[in-house]
Coordinates of C-alpha atoms and ligand atoms in Angstrom, one line a residue:
M624 CA 84.3 38.6 3.5
K625 CA 81.3 40.0 1.7
I626 CA 78.3 41.6 3.5
L627 CA 74.9 42.8 2.1
A628 CA 73.8 45.8 4.2
I629 CA 70.4 47.4 4.6
E630 CA 69.6 50.8 6.1
S631 CA 66.1 52.3 6.7
S632 CA 66.4 54.3 9.9
C633 CA 65.0 57.6 8.7
D634 CA 64.2 58.8 5.2
E635 CA 66.7 56.9 3.0
T636 CA 66.2 53.3 1.9
A637 CA 69.6 52.0 1.2
A638 CA 71.4 48.8 0.4
A639 CA 75.1 48.0 -0.3
V640 CA 77.5 45.1 -0.7
V641 CA 80.8 45.7 1.1
E642 CA 83.9 43.5 1.2
D643 CA 86.0 43.3 4.4
G644 CA 84.5 46.4 5.9
R645 CA 86.3 48.8 3.5
K646 CA 85.6 48.0 -0.1
V647 CA 82.3 49.1 -1.5
L648 CA 81.2 46.7 -4.3
S649 CA 77.8 48.4 -4.7
S650 CA 75.7 51.1 -3.0
V651 CA 72.2 52.2 -3.7
I652 CA 70.3 54.9 -2.0
A653 CA 66.6 55.8 -2.6
S654 CA 66.0 59.2 -1.0
Q655 CA 62.5 60.3 0.2
V656 CA 63.4 64.0 0.5
K657 CA 60.9 65.0 -2.2
E658 CA 58.0 63.3 -0.3
H659 CA 58.8 65.1 2.9
I660 CA 59.7 68.5 1.6
V661 CA 56.0 69.7 1.6
Y662 CA 55.8 69.0 5.3
G663 CA 59.0 70.7 6.2
G664 CA 60.4 67.5 7.8
V665 CA 60.3 63.7 7.9
V666 CA 56.7 62.3 8.5
P667 CA 57.4 58.9 10.1
E668 CA 54.3 57.2 8.7
I669 CA 55.1 58.3 5.2
A670 CA 58.8 57.2 5.7
S671 CA 57.7 53.7 6.8
R672 CA 55.4 53.2 3.8
M673 CA 58.0 54.5 1.3
H674 CA 60.6 52.1 2.8
A675 CA 58.2 49.2 2.4
Q676 CA 57.7 50.2 -1.3
A677 CA 61.4 50.7 -2.0
V678 CA 63.3 48.1 0.0
S679 CA 62.9 45.1 -2.3
G680 CA 64.0 47.0 -5.5
V681 CA 66.9 48.8 -3.7
V682 CA 68.3 45.5 -2.4
K683 CA 67.9 43.8 -5.8
K684 CA 69.8 46.7 -7.4
A685 CA 72.6 46.5 -4.8
M686 CA 73.0 42.8 -5.5
D687 CA 72.8 43.2 -9.3
D688 CA 75.4 46.1 -9.2
S689 CA 77.8 44.0 -7.1
G690 CA 77.7 41.2 -9.7
L691 CA 77.4 38.7 -6.8
S692 CA 74.7 36.2 -5.9
Y693 CA 73.5 35.4 -2.4
T694 CA 75.8 32.3 -2.3
D695 CA 78.8 34.6 -2.6
L696 CA 77.8 36.5 0.6
D697 CA 78.9 35.8 4.2
A698 CA 76.3 37.8 6.1
I699 CA 73.4 40.3 6.0
A700 CA 73.8 43.4 8.1
V701 CA 71.0 45.7 9.0
T702 CA 70.5 48.9 11.0
Y703 CA 68.3 48.0 14.0
A704 CA 68.6 51.1 16.2
P705 CA 68.3 54.0 16.9
G706 CA 65.9 55.7 14.5
L707 CA 62.2 55.9 13.5
I708 CA 60.7 52.7 14.8
G709 CA 58.4 52.1 11.8
A710 CA 61.1 52.9 9.4
L711 CA 63.7 50.6 11.1
L712 CA 61.2 47.7 11.2
V713 CA 61.0 47.7 7.4
G714 CA 64.7 47.1 7.0
V715 CA 65.0 44.7 9.9
N716 CA 62.0 42.6 8.7
F717 CA 63.3 42.5 5.2
A718 CA 66.8 41.5 6.4
K719 CA 65.3 38.8 8.6
G720 CA 63.4 37.3 5.7
L721 CA 66.5 37.3 3.6
S722 CA 68.5 35.7 6.4
Y723 CA 65.9 33.0 6.8
S724 CA 65.6 32.2 3.1
T725 CA 69.4 32.3 2.4
G726 CA 70.6 30.8 5.7
L727 CA 73.1 33.8 6.0
P728 CA 73.8 35.1 9.5
L729 CA 72.0 38.3 10.5
V730 CA 74.2 41.1 11.9
P731 CA 72.5 43.9 13.9
V732 CA 74.2 47.3 13.4
H733 CA 73.8 50.4 15.5
H734 CA 73.2 53.5 13.3
L735 CA 75.7 55.8 15.0
R736 CA 78.4 53.1 14.9
S737 CA 77.8 52.8 11.2
H738 CA 78.2 56.6 10.7
I739 CA 81.6 56.3 12.4
A740 CA 82.5 53.4 10.2
A741 CA 81.9 55.5 7.1
N742 CA 85.4 56.8 7.9
Y743 CA 86.9 53.3 7.3
I744 CA 85.7 53.4 3.7
T745 CA 87.0 56.9 3.0
S746 CA 90.3 56.3 4.9
P747 CA 91.3 52.6 4.5
E748 CA 94.3 53.2 6.8
L749 CA 92.2 54.4 9.7
E750 CA 92.1 52.2 12.8
P751 CA 90.9 52.7 16.4
P752 CA 91.6 54.1 18.9
F753 CA 90.4 57.6 17.9
L754 CA 88.1 60.4 19.1
C755 CA 84.9 60.9 17.0
L756 CA 82.5 63.8 16.9
V757 CA 79.2 62.2 15.8
V758 CA 76.7 64.8 14.7
S759 CA 73.4 63.9 13.0
G760 CA 69.8 65.0 13.0
G761 CA 69.1 63.1 16.2
H762 CA 72.4 62.9 18.0
S763 CA 75.5 64.9 19.0
H764 CA 78.1 62.9 20.7
I765 CA 81.8 63.0 21.4
V766 CA 82.8 59.4 21.4
A767 CA 86.0 57.6 22.3
V768 CA 86.3 54.8 19.7
N769 CA 88.4 52.4 21.8
D770 CA 88.0 49.6 19.3
Y771 CA 85.8 48.7 16.3
T772 CA 83.0 47.6 18.7
D773 CA 84.0 49.3 21.9
F774 CA 82.8 52.9 22.5
T775 CA 82.8 55.3 25.4
I776 CA 80.6 58.4 25.3
I777 CA 82.6 61.5 26.5
G778 CA 80.1 64.2 25.7
R779 CA 76.5 64.5 24.5
T780 CA 73.8 67.0 23.9
R781 CA 71.5 67.7 26.8
D782 CA 68.7 68.8 24.5
D783 CA 68.6 69.3 20.7
A784 CA 71.1 67.6 18.4
A785 CA 73.3 69.9 16.3
G786 CA 71.4 68.8 13.1
E787 CA 68.0 69.4 14.7
C788 CA 69.0 72.9 15.8
M789 CA 70.1 73.7 12.3
D790 CA 67.0 72.1 10.7
K791 CA 64.7 74.1 13.0
S792 CA 66.6 77.3 12.6
A793 CA 66.6 76.9 8.8
R794 CA 62.8 76.3 8.9
A795 CA 62.3 79.5 10.9
M796 CA 64.3 81.3 8.2
G797 CA 61.9 79.9 5.5
L798 CA 64.4 77.4 4.0
D799 CA 63.2 74.1 2.7
Y800 CA 63.9 70.7 4.3
P801 CA 66.6 69.3 4.6
G802 CA 67.3 72.5 6.5
G803 CA 70.9 71.8 7.5
L804 CA 72.0 71.4 4.0
N805 CA 70.1 74.4 2.7
L806 CA 71.4 76.5 5.6
D807 CA 75.0 75.5 4.7
R808 CA 74.4 76.5 1.1
I809 CA 72.8 79.9 1.8
S810 CA 75.3 80.8 4.6
K811 CA 78.4 80.7 2.4
S812 CA 77.8 84.3 1.4
G813 CA 76.9 85.4 5.0
D814 CA 78.9 87.2 7.7
P815 CA 79.4 84.7 10.6
K816 CA 79.9 87.6 13.0
A817 CA 76.7 89.5 12.1
F818 CA 74.7 88.1 15.1
K819 CA 76.1 87.3 18.5
F820 CA 74.5 84.1 19.9
P821 CA 75.2 82.5 23.3
H822 CA 77.6 79.6 23.6
P823 CA 76.0 77.8 26.5
K824 CA 78.1 76.1 29.2
V825 CA 76.5 72.9 30.4
D826 CA 76.6 72.2 34.2
G827 CA 78.3 69.0 35.1
S828 CA 80.4 68.3 32.0
E829 CA 82.7 70.5 29.9
Y830 CA 82.1 68.1 27.0
D831 CA 78.3 68.2 26.8
F832 CA 76.4 70.4 24.4
S833 CA 73.1 72.4 24.6
F834 CA 71.6 73.7 21.3
S835 CA 68.0 74.5 22.2
G836 CA 68.9 78.0 23.4
L837 CA 70.5 78.8 20.1
K838 CA 67.5 77.6 18.1
T839 CA 65.2 79.8 20.3
A840 CA 67.6 82.8 19.9
V841 CA 67.4 82.4 16.1
V842 CA 63.6 82.2 16.1
N843 CA 63.4 85.3 18.5
T844 CA 65.8 87.3 16.2
I845 CA 63.4 86.6 13.3
H846 CA 60.3 87.4 15.3
N847 CA 61.7 90.6 16.8
A848 CA 62.9 91.8 13.3
K849 CA 59.4 91.1 11.9
Q850 CA 57.7 93.1 14.7
K851 CA 60.0 96.1 14.0
G852 CA 59.6 95.8 10.3
I853 CA 63.3 95.2 9.9
E854 CA 64.6 92.8 7.2
V855 CA 67.0 90.2 8.4
S856 CA 69.8 89.0 6.1
I857 CA 69.2 85.2 6.0
P858 CA 72.8 84.5 4.8
D859 CA 74.1 86.5 7.8
L860 CA 71.7 84.9 10.3
G861 CA 72.5 81.4 8.9
A862 CA 76.3 82.0 8.9
S863 CA 76.1 83.2 12.5
C864 CA 74.0 80.2 13.6
I865 CA 76.4 77.7 11.9
E866 CA 79.4 79.5 13.4
T867 CA 77.9 79.2 16.9
V868 CA 77.1 75.5 16.5
T869 CA 80.6 74.9 15.0
D870 CA 82.3 76.8 17.9
C871 CA 80.6 74.5 20.4
L872 CA 81.3 71.3 18.5
V873 CA 84.9 72.2 17.8
N874 CA 85.7 73.6 21.3
N875 CA 84.3 70.6 23.2
S876 CA 86.0 68.2 20.8
V877 CA 89.4 69.9 21.3
K878 CA 88.9 69.8 25.1
A879 CA 88.0 66.1 25.0
A880 CA 90.9 65.3 22.7
E881 CA 93.4 67.1 25.0
S882 CA 92.0 65.6 28.2
F883 CA 91.8 62.0 27.0
G884 CA 95.0 62.2 24.9
F885 CA 93.7 61.7 21.4
S886 CA 95.6 63.0 18.4
K887 CA 93.5 61.1 15.9
I888 CA 90.1 62.8 15.3
C889 CA 87.1 61.8 13.1
L890 CA 83.9 63.4 12.1
A891 CA 80.7 61.4 11.4
G892 CA 77.0 61.8 10.8
G893 CA 74.9 64.0 8.5
V894 CA 76.2 67.3 10.0
S895 CA 79.8 66.2 9.2
A896 CA 79.0 67.3 5.6
N897 CA 78.8 70.9 6.9
S898 CA 81.4 73.0 5.0
R899 CA 82.2 75.3 7.9
L900 CA 82.6 72.4 10.4
R901 CA 84.9 70.6 8.1
E902 CA 86.9 73.8 7.5
R903 CA 87.2 74.7 11.2
M904 CA 88.1 71.1 12.2
T905 CA 90.8 71.0 9.5
E906 CA 92.3 74.3 10.8
V907 CA 92.3 73.2 14.4
C908 CA 93.8 69.8 13.7
N909 CA 96.5 71.4 11.5
E910 CA 97.4 73.8 14.3
K911 CA 97.5 71.0 16.9
G912 CA 99.4 68.6 14.6
W913 CA 96.5 66.1 14.9
Q914 CA 95.3 63.7 12.2
L915 CA 91.8 64.5 11.0
Y916 CA 89.5 62.0 9.2
M917 CA 86.2 63.0 7.6
P918 CA 83.8 60.8 5.6
H919 CA 83.6 61.6 1.9
L920 CA 80.6 63.9 1.4
S921 CA 78.7 61.0 -0.3
L922 CA 79.1 59.0 3.0
C923 CA 78.1 61.6 5.5
G924 CA 74.4 61.2 5.2
D925 CA 72.5 57.9 5.7
N926 CA 73.7 55.1 3.4
A927 CA 74.1 51.3 3.6
A928 CA 77.8 51.2 2.7
M929 CA 78.7 52.4 6.2
V930 CA 76.4 49.7 7.6
G931 CA 78.3 47.1 5.7
A932 CA 81.6 48.5 7.0
Q933 CA 80.5 48.4 10.7
G934 CA 78.6 45.1 10.0
Y935 CA 81.9 43.5 9.1
Y936 CA 83.5 44.4 12.4
E937 CA 80.4 43.4 14.4
F938 CA 80.3 40.0 12.6
I939 CA 84.0 39.1 13.2
K940 CA 83.4 40.0 16.8
G941 CA 80.6 37.4 16.9
N942 CA 77.7 39.8 17.0
V943 CA 75.0 37.8 15.2
A944 CA 71.3 38.2 16.0
P945 CA 68.6 35.5 16.2
L946 CA 65.6 35.8 13.8
D947 CA 63.5 37.4 16.5
L948 CA 65.7 40.5 16.3
N949 CA 63.7 43.6 17.1
A950 CA 64.2 47.3 16.1
Y951 CA 64.6 50.0 18.8
A952 CA 64.0 53.7 18.5
T953 CA 66.7 54.5 21.1
M954 CA 69.8 52.5 21.9
P955 CA 73.0 53.8 23.5
I956 CA 76.1 53.4 21.2
D957 CA 78.2 51.9 24.1
K958 CA 75.8 49.1 25.1
Ligands
LIG740 O1 73.0 61.3 9.7 P1 71.8 61.9 9.0 O2 71.8 61.9 7.5 O3 70.5 61.4 9.6 C1 70.4 61.1 11.0 O4 70.9 60.0 11.4 O5 69.8 62.0 11.7 O6 71.8 63.4 9.5 C2 70.8 64.3 9.1 C3 71.2 65.7 9.6 C4 70.0 66.7 9.3 O7 69.8 67.4 10.5 C5 70.6 67.5 8.2 O8 70.1 68.8 8.2 C6 72.1 67.5 8.5 O9 72.3 66.2 8.9 N1 72.9 68.0 7.4 C7 73.7 69.1 7.5 C8 74.3 69.2 6.2 N2 73.9 68.1 5.5 C9 73.1 67.4 6.2 N3 73.8 70.0 8.4 C10 74.6 71.0 8.2 N4 75.3 71.2 7.0 C11 75.2 70.3 6.0 N5 75.8 70.4 4.9
LIG741 ZN1 72.2 59.1 10.3

């Protein structure tokens, strides 16, 4: 079964053709990073306009690269939630137009579900059930993936997402957008023990996260040093910030895996590209004798191949949308 997938939830316009949820026949990503860099973050209005400019060419290239025509396809999958509403609407409306003109069924795909599905492409042997730590710019969840389309949220952030915390901390350190990636790069030479930051416990759930206090602590460290005329080592500060985020993510995931009896663990989302998180998760899973699955680095960030992977499982489950499908800025993964 061959699916054309379209993704436009944030600042990447992407299209891909995926066979049977695991085999990528083509994948095209047009990144808007250069447009947003001057503003230090994604500007939603610019993102929507750039998606509108790019989507037609990106989809055409994905089709051309696959060597297929629309009559060879079985469905069109599209990210419909969660994300920037104006950005999502571009992909959704384009997919609706294609569905109408080709007669192909339209499959709505949840963005975080697709991040998890990136693992099916990297590890073709992977099957649910497993535990997944989903960490992106907007979300930090510990999710039980009971089946391909059946999810239970075990833990979540009460405030900032892990990626948001790293992006804002990076910005305070004077690093360019995308902050998380640049923080990762610069922190490799830093001392992760140079600064002691709090590891907040969250009332009511031992699996939930809170990252806003860490972000504030990083900003305060920089301000205090400036006031005293002391120079802060950005690699040390960055490494300490990443170490604290990683501690929280890894510790809660281990607790959740032990409590709910999972020995198959996955990472997903943009932050799963973080080198320290990948290293620490690998160490812990080796110690515990657990199997760890991580998306290939090229599949951690937003892309459409992962939408085609999840779209396949949504489609065979009968999840087909009518042509009045809407986009949604927020949507729980377990709905
Ligand atoms: O999944 P994603 O591409 O977009 C959303 O769905 O949000 O995730 C983007 C997030 C950003 O916060 C970005 O800074 C972070 O992923 N990120 C990283 C790394 N690469 C991307 N964070 C830490 N280390 C990285 N190497
Ligand atoms: Zn994403």
